XYZ file of C-alpha atoms in Angstrom:
482
model
C 99.669 141.975 81.765
C 101.909 138.986 82.370
C 102.792 137.774 85.852
C 106.017 135.860 86.383
C 106.638 133.140 88.984
C 109.530 130.788 89.507
C 107.072 127.875 89.488
C 103.535 127.482 88.192
C 101.691 124.542 89.752
C 98.756 123.261 87.709
C 95.822 121.984 89.786
C 94.630 122.358 93.376
C 93.763 118.755 94.135
C 95.772 116.439 96.371
C 98.856 116.652 94.127
C 98.805 120.431 93.712
C 98.200 121.204 97.376
C 100.989 118.822 98.350
C 103.311 120.421 95.804
C 102.532 123.880 97.187
C 103.433 122.825 100.734
C 106.686 121.216 99.611
C 107.680 124.282 97.588
C 106.839 126.611 100.449
C 108.787 124.555 103.006
C 111.762 123.385 100.908
C 112.202 126.242 98.433
C 111.231 129.320 100.490
C 113.119 131.667 98.151
C 111.037 130.620 95.126
C 107.840 132.341 94.065
C 105.000 130.117 92.918
C 101.305 130.134 92.126
C 98.729 127.328 91.916
C 96.344 127.644 88.971
C 93.077 125.742 89.339
C 90.583 125.578 86.482
C 87.591 124.885 88.742
C 86.109 127.196 91.363
C 87.008 124.978 94.316
C 90.008 123.061 95.542
C 89.970 119.300 95.902
C 90.177 118.057 92.324
C 88.610 114.602 92.070
C 87.244 114.806 95.623
C 85.320 117.969 94.853
C 84.234 116.892 91.379
C 82.788 113.480 92.264
C 79.564 113.829 94.243
C 77.899 110.458 93.774
C 76.476 108.622 96.824
C 79.041 106.831 98.954
C 82.118 108.465 97.355
C 85.126 107.408 99.425
C 88.844 106.663 99.266
C 89.897 103.418 97.626
C 92.994 103.163 99.839
C 93.733 103.960 103.466
C 94.108 107.600 104.477
C 97.395 107.010 106.295
C 98.980 106.604 102.858
C 96.527 108.692 100.809
C 97.190 111.502 103.281
C 100.293 113.657 102.963
C 103.594 112.621 104.481
C 103.798 115.973 106.284
C 100.243 116.119 107.680
C 98.918 113.297 109.885
C 95.477 111.869 109.247
C 93.657 112.327 112.576
C 90.211 110.832 112.031
C 89.204 107.379 113.240
C 88.115 106.088 109.820
C 90.993 104.976 107.609
C 88.675 104.494 104.603
C 87.248 108.005 104.437
C 84.312 109.500 102.588
C 84.682 112.348 100.144
C 83.618 115.036 102.623
C 86.271 113.941 105.136
C 88.964 114.057 102.455
C 87.859 117.538 101.400
C 88.006 118.698 105.029
C 91.553 117.352 105.248
C 92.573 119.268 102.115
C 90.967 122.498 103.345
C 92.752 122.059 106.692
C 96.044 121.697 104.840
C 95.469 124.902 102.887
C 94.574 126.754 106.103
C 97.437 125.370 108.205
C 100.048 126.231 105.598
C 98.420 129.551 104.617
C 98.187 128.583 100.972
C 94.981 130.447 100.085
C 96.808 133.530 98.674
C 98.808 131.204 96.416
C 95.796 129.638 94.677
C 94.002 131.221 91.716
C 90.637 129.589 91.078
C 88.786 129.691 87.775
C 92.093 129.824 85.875
C 91.944 127.191 83.152
C 95.219 126.697 81.291
C 94.790 126.176 77.579
C 98.382 126.351 76.338
C 101.940 126.263 77.667
C 104.889 127.257 75.470
C 108.554 126.812 76.318
C 111.211 129.110 74.876
C 114.803 127.933 75.173
C 116.041 131.405 74.255
C 114.206 132.882 77.260
C 114.503 129.769 79.475
C 110.894 130.075 80.520
C 107.364 128.832 79.984
C 104.547 131.100 78.846
C 101.244 129.862 80.199
C 98.031 131.016 78.510
C 94.968 130.935 80.750
C 91.253 131.629 80.415
C 89.522 133.092 83.466
C 86.110 131.587 84.119
C 84.682 134.714 85.797
C 85.408 137.096 82.931
C 86.148 134.774 80.027
C 89.232 136.875 79.387
C 92.646 135.434 78.522
C 95.485 136.060 80.958
C 99.133 135.109 80.777
C 101.746 133.860 83.207
C 105.403 133.083 82.710
C 107.467 130.746 84.840
C 110.860 129.119 85.004
C 109.424 125.713 85.890
C 106.033 124.162 85.141
C 104.712 121.552 87.578
C 101.702 119.602 86.255
C 99.625 118.366 89.207
C 96.319 118.057 87.381
C 95.977 114.286 87.705
C 95.193 112.144 84.713
C 91.388 112.040 84.562
C 89.292 113.922 82.052
C 87.174 116.177 84.260
C 84.804 117.042 81.438
C 83.388 113.572 80.883
C 83.777 110.000 82.006
C 83.952 106.961 79.761
C 80.661 105.623 78.479
C 80.740 102.799 75.908
C 78.156 102.504 73.171
C 74.806 101.765 74.790
C 72.517 100.287 72.123
C 68.978 101.585 72.353
C 69.751 103.977 75.226
C 67.486 106.604 73.702
C 64.511 104.265 74.196
C 64.852 104.111 77.977
C 62.059 106.111 79.648
C 64.017 106.781 82.850
C 67.198 108.693 83.548
C 70.735 107.604 82.580
C 73.620 109.248 84.433
C 77.382 108.768 84.649
C 78.645 109.023 88.272
C 81.015 111.813 87.241
C 77.948 113.897 86.318
C 75.942 113.112 89.464
C 73.842 116.055 90.672
C 71.871 116.609 93.902
C 68.511 116.512 92.081
C 68.847 112.792 91.262
C 66.187 111.055 93.346
C 66.659 107.313 93.780
C 64.611 106.745 96.952
C 62.182 103.884 96.340
C 63.470 103.502 92.779
C 64.742 100.470 90.900
C 68.363 101.181 89.978
C 70.813 99.451 87.654
C 74.504 100.262 88.119
C 76.518 99.212 85.072
C 80.077 98.358 86.060
C 82.159 96.344 88.486
C 85.025 98.636 89.477
C 85.667 100.863 92.474
C 82.883 103.322 91.594
C 80.276 100.582 91.157
C 81.106 98.756 94.400
C 80.935 102.093 96.213
C 77.638 103.143 94.649
C 75.677 99.916 95.069
C 75.569 99.713 98.903
C 75.069 103.479 99.191
C 72.128 103.467 96.761
C 70.664 100.328 98.354
C 70.082 102.215 101.602
C 67.184 104.125 99.998
C 66.434 102.500 96.653
C 63.764 99.854 96.228
C 66.338 97.533 94.653
C 69.792 97.862 93.071
C 71.324 95.640 90.405
C 75.073 95.749 89.747
C 75.273 94.695 86.096
C 78.760 93.627 85.074
C 80.324 92.017 82.037
C 82.998 90.377 84.176
C 83.901 90.321 87.889
C 86.522 92.263 89.844
C 88.585 91.186 92.846
C 87.037 92.654 95.980
C 88.588 92.745 99.437
C 86.631 93.560 102.579
C 88.442 95.405 105.346
C 87.412 97.356 108.461
C 86.818 101.063 107.820
C 88.925 101.887 110.879
C 92.560 100.979 111.425
C 92.630 99.756 115.031
C 96.428 99.670 115.173
C 96.703 103.250 113.908
C 94.059 104.484 116.353
C 95.766 102.688 119.239
C 99.183 104.098 118.290
C 97.669 107.588 118.318
C 96.633 107.029 121.938
C 100.093 105.838 122.986
C 102.504 107.976 120.968
C 102.954 111.580 119.845
C 100.859 112.361 116.797
C 103.613 112.403 114.186
C 105.313 109.280 115.515
C 102.007 107.395 115.457
C 101.293 108.584 111.914
C 104.794 107.613 110.753
C 104.420 104.075 112.093
C 100.846 103.678 110.785
C 101.841 104.931 107.368
C 104.783 102.551 107.090
C 102.769 99.649 108.418
C 100.199 100.187 105.669
C 102.847 100.743 102.989
C 104.491 97.424 103.845
C 101.189 95.544 104.028
C 100.132 96.904 100.625
C 103.504 96.043 99.084
C 103.359 92.539 100.560
C 99.870 92.031 99.124
C 100.973 93.242 95.690
C 104.169 91.162 95.650
C 102.279 88.058 96.785
C 99.790 88.615 93.973
C 102.618 88.826 91.456
C 104.575 85.826 92.752
C 101.758 83.510 93.823
C 98.696 84.575 91.815
C 96.875 81.260 92.190
C 97.214 81.364 95.967
C 96.092 85.005 96.179
C 93.157 84.340 93.859
C 92.026 81.496 96.116
C 92.445 83.734 99.169
C 90.495 86.682 97.743
C 87.688 84.615 96.231
C 87.517 82.591 99.439
C 86.974 85.804 101.393
C 83.986 86.640 99.201
C 82.627 83.112 99.616
C 82.749 83.468 103.402
C 80.846 86.748 103.118
C 78.076 85.432 100.848
C 77.843 81.775 101.881
C 78.360 78.539 99.995
C 75.000 78.797 98.231
C 75.978 81.961 96.348
C 77.375 81.660 92.808
C 80.752 83.214 93.585
C 82.369 81.538 90.572
C 80.167 83.502 88.177
C 79.911 86.858 89.929
C 83.137 87.303 91.920
C 85.844 85.198 90.244
C 87.732 87.305 87.660
C 89.387 85.850 84.589
C 92.630 87.777 85.271
C 95.155 87.444 88.102
C 95.027 89.618 91.245
C 96.473 93.117 90.723
C 96.457 92.865 86.933
C 93.781 95.448 87.613
C 93.307 97.522 90.750
C 91.882 95.672 93.743
C 88.563 97.054 95.061
C 88.159 97.674 98.795
C 84.777 97.529 100.514
C 84.693 98.716 104.142
C 83.076 96.213 106.489
C 81.884 94.237 103.485
C 79.074 96.743 102.886
C 78.540 95.495 99.325
C 78.146 91.926 100.544
C 75.786 93.028 103.319
C 73.555 94.724 100.737
C 73.518 91.534 98.654
C 72.750 89.315 101.662
C 69.861 91.584 102.642
C 68.269 91.266 99.203
C 68.431 95.036 98.657
C 71.069 94.521 95.958
C 72.128 91.802 93.569
C 74.855 91.171 91.024
C 74.031 90.146 87.463
C 76.842 89.063 85.134
C 76.111 89.275 81.437
C 76.335 91.314 78.237
C 73.860 94.008 77.223
C 71.813 93.319 74.122
C 69.847 96.574 74.145
C 68.183 99.143 76.325
C 64.395 99.018 76.354
C 61.711 101.426 77.500
C 61.697 99.741 80.907
C 65.377 98.913 81.392
C 67.962 96.600 79.839
C 67.687 93.327 77.954
C 70.713 91.057 78.147
C 72.041 88.805 75.411
C 70.822 85.870 77.501
C 67.282 87.186 77.038
C 66.913 88.248 80.682
C 65.291 91.658 81.145
C 66.173 94.016 83.981
C 63.694 96.771 84.785
C 64.816 100.115 86.176
C 63.775 103.673 86.885
C 67.370 104.934 86.979
C 70.488 103.591 85.237
C 73.957 104.619 86.420
C 76.817 104.031 83.966
C 79.779 103.372 86.276
C 81.687 102.309 83.181
C 84.986 104.035 83.888
C 86.958 107.197 83.357
C 88.924 108.754 80.531
C 92.576 109.678 80.916
C 93.799 113.038 79.694
C 97.559 113.640 79.579
C 98.604 117.141 80.718
C 94.982 117.803 81.644
C 94.299 118.552 77.983
C 96.762 121.466 77.969
C 98.463 122.039 74.624
C 102.176 121.919 75.388
C 104.752 123.352 72.981
C 108.568 123.373 73.117
C 110.313 125.858 70.817
C 107.418 125.831 68.392
C 106.998 122.045 68.314
C 103.957 120.521 69.977
C 104.849 117.932 72.604
C 103.314 114.548 71.849
C 103.604 112.552 75.077
C 103.496 109.203 73.285
C 106.686 110.183 71.462
C 108.557 110.841 74.699
C 110.039 108.571 77.371
C 109.177 109.003 81.025
C 112.070 109.903 83.335
C 111.472 108.497 86.842
C 107.749 108.671 85.942
C 107.958 112.427 86.660
C 109.531 114.166 83.669
C 109.605 113.603 79.911
C 112.565 113.191 77.616
C 113.511 116.375 75.736
C 110.896 118.470 77.576
C 112.706 121.121 79.656
C 111.766 122.398 83.108
C 108.540 120.425 83.393
C 107.460 117.773 85.871
C 104.172 115.940 86.198
C 102.613 113.905 88.979
C 101.491 110.378 88.138
C 100.613 108.287 91.186
C 100.874 104.562 91.726
C 98.353 102.138 90.301
C 99.133 99.563 93.016
C 99.245 101.902 96.035
C 98.011 105.295 97.203
C 98.358 108.144 94.721
C 99.828 110.497 97.331
C 102.844 108.313 98.070
C 104.199 109.066 94.597
C 102.871 112.635 94.603
C 104.873 113.413 97.749
C 108.026 111.859 96.282
C 107.574 113.807 93.056
C 107.229 117.115 94.923
C 110.299 116.328 97.015
C 112.281 115.626 93.862
C 111.153 118.833 92.149
C 112.281 120.829 95.194
C 115.660 119.052 95.228
C 116.008 119.706 91.499
C 115.189 123.413 91.855
C 117.617 123.827 94.742
C 120.348 122.035 92.782
C 119.786 124.376 89.858
C 119.883 127.444 92.091
C 123.109 126.275 93.772
C 124.881 125.693 90.450
C 123.322 128.670 88.605
C 121.483 126.540 86.058
C 118.399 127.808 84.264
C 117.449 124.726 82.256
C 117.137 121.031 83.064
C 116.033 118.392 80.592
C 116.261 114.568 80.653
C 117.941 113.120 77.570
C 117.636 109.491 76.504
C 120.881 108.612 74.740
C 121.385 105.059 75.986
C 121.026 102.647 73.048
C 120.623 99.776 75.512
C 117.306 101.193 76.766
C 114.323 99.759 74.893
C 110.799 101.175 74.886
C 107.972 99.588 76.861
C 104.344 100.578 77.509
C 104.037 103.196 80.247
C 101.953 101.041 82.597
C 101.721 97.264 82.882
C 98.056 97.309 83.866
C 95.034 95.791 82.152
C 92.320 98.141 83.470
C 90.117 99.578 80.753
C 90.941 103.227 81.432
C 94.662 102.447 81.016
C 94.234 100.293 77.884
C 92.116 102.975 76.201
C 94.767 105.659 76.820
C 97.938 103.624 76.377
C 98.561 104.855 72.839
C 98.551 108.476 74.077
C 100.742 107.967 77.147
C 104.534 108.403 77.275
C 106.675 105.304 76.946
C 108.831 103.903 79.719
C 112.294 102.429 79.339
C 113.657 98.997 80.129
C 115.891 100.225 82.969
C 116.329 103.073 85.434
C 115.867 106.005 85.395
C 113.409 105.420 82.570
C 111.750 102.411 84.185
C 108.430 102.767 86.033
C 108.863 100.433 88.989
C 105.515 100.920 90.796
C 107.419 100.276 94.011
C 107.387 102.930 96.736
C 110.329 101.427 98.618
C 112.519 101.410 95.510
C 111.397 104.897 94.515
C 112.440 106.306 97.886
C 116.062 105.448 97.084
C 115.776 106.430 93.428
C 113.874 109.697 93.900
C 114.377 110.930 97.473
C 118.040 109.996 97.766
C 119.228 109.431 94.201
C 121.671 111.809 92.525
C 120.159 114.815 90.776
C 123.095 115.116 88.367
C 122.928 111.504 87.247
C 124.341 111.828 83.743
C 120.870 111.626 82.220
C 119.550 114.979 83.391
C 121.190 117.673 81.248
C 121.703 121.159 82.722
C 122.404 124.462 81.033
């Protein structure tokens, strides 16, 4: 049997749940279903279970525009974020709309039928099932949920202890009283180290090169005070915009005055660790601020763990793993009982779903991104790709709003097909993201291209995107309708 819906939403994480609410509220006459390959909602926040897992941006912007964040902590742990997502599903009665254990393997578009055919494998029975839809909305994020990125680890098979990637963390991993090495210096590593140090005998954060780290309070005092003085939604609106503007100001300052911002950020670390600490070696990156994502540590918990002696940072290159730990190229040997490879994530465009248009497989790297939401020459398909310099949900909300506006425009004018066409010879191709993080560099060849000007340009600017996406014309001469 084949079920038909006006819209199929792929994924029940933050993006998919947000999309479902927007569709339900803004397109009440449209049928839709959310297909989730895993057995639980939450996406990344349900998948990642390593100690200390938390948001890497404030919850007043990582939260949905339509649902206020009510908890005191603005930097929230994974359990709090999952509770928020479950509350959203309950409040908006979305449970009947979500099909768990439905892993999409292929999506085929037929212009003759003006619809997508979505082939799915059910995890409970292993049987294939099929859906058709008029519009396909990819909200499956961009991480590979099957495996994280692990570089070549010479001699890893010799190590007598356990080696685990944070993405594969399981409850049976016992680190109490153990010597732990965390390989990495990004958001996952700086989250893991202080959390592990609470019970481990000692934790080493082993990095090849440093990352910019900013300490901030876990609670937003202004937001909490506004909630006491104002109605809930008004307080949330003001807190959200305050944090949006602060984040944009920080990013713009980093772009326009990188030397000043580098001095400011490194100086903050120096104040945390004292003048006797070798900040130049361990916390002074070679790149400019926001060339890669800035890491937040609530209340300087990483620095507190270092000051206490429960954790330390070692900067160097691995020569080989040994039976007892890791030997560096400098000759220094680090002993460990447990090694955690917080070495990054892999990107997977379309969540690994094979996507076909009229018999031709879609190769994302041969397309151009329209408003960072749709792809040139790919009909009736949108995908959510959040900001690299701000909270993911800011862009996810805008994308869902746009899809609803697009669907309503098509209904009003009796269109069945919409497809962005790039016919402007003055638009040149550029890499999709101007970001030097490893997970982006590794995937850049597989990502769509962006153009040199709107609507093909990826601006990474929430304020600009509000005008372009929320208020911009739907029939803009680039989007073709039929």
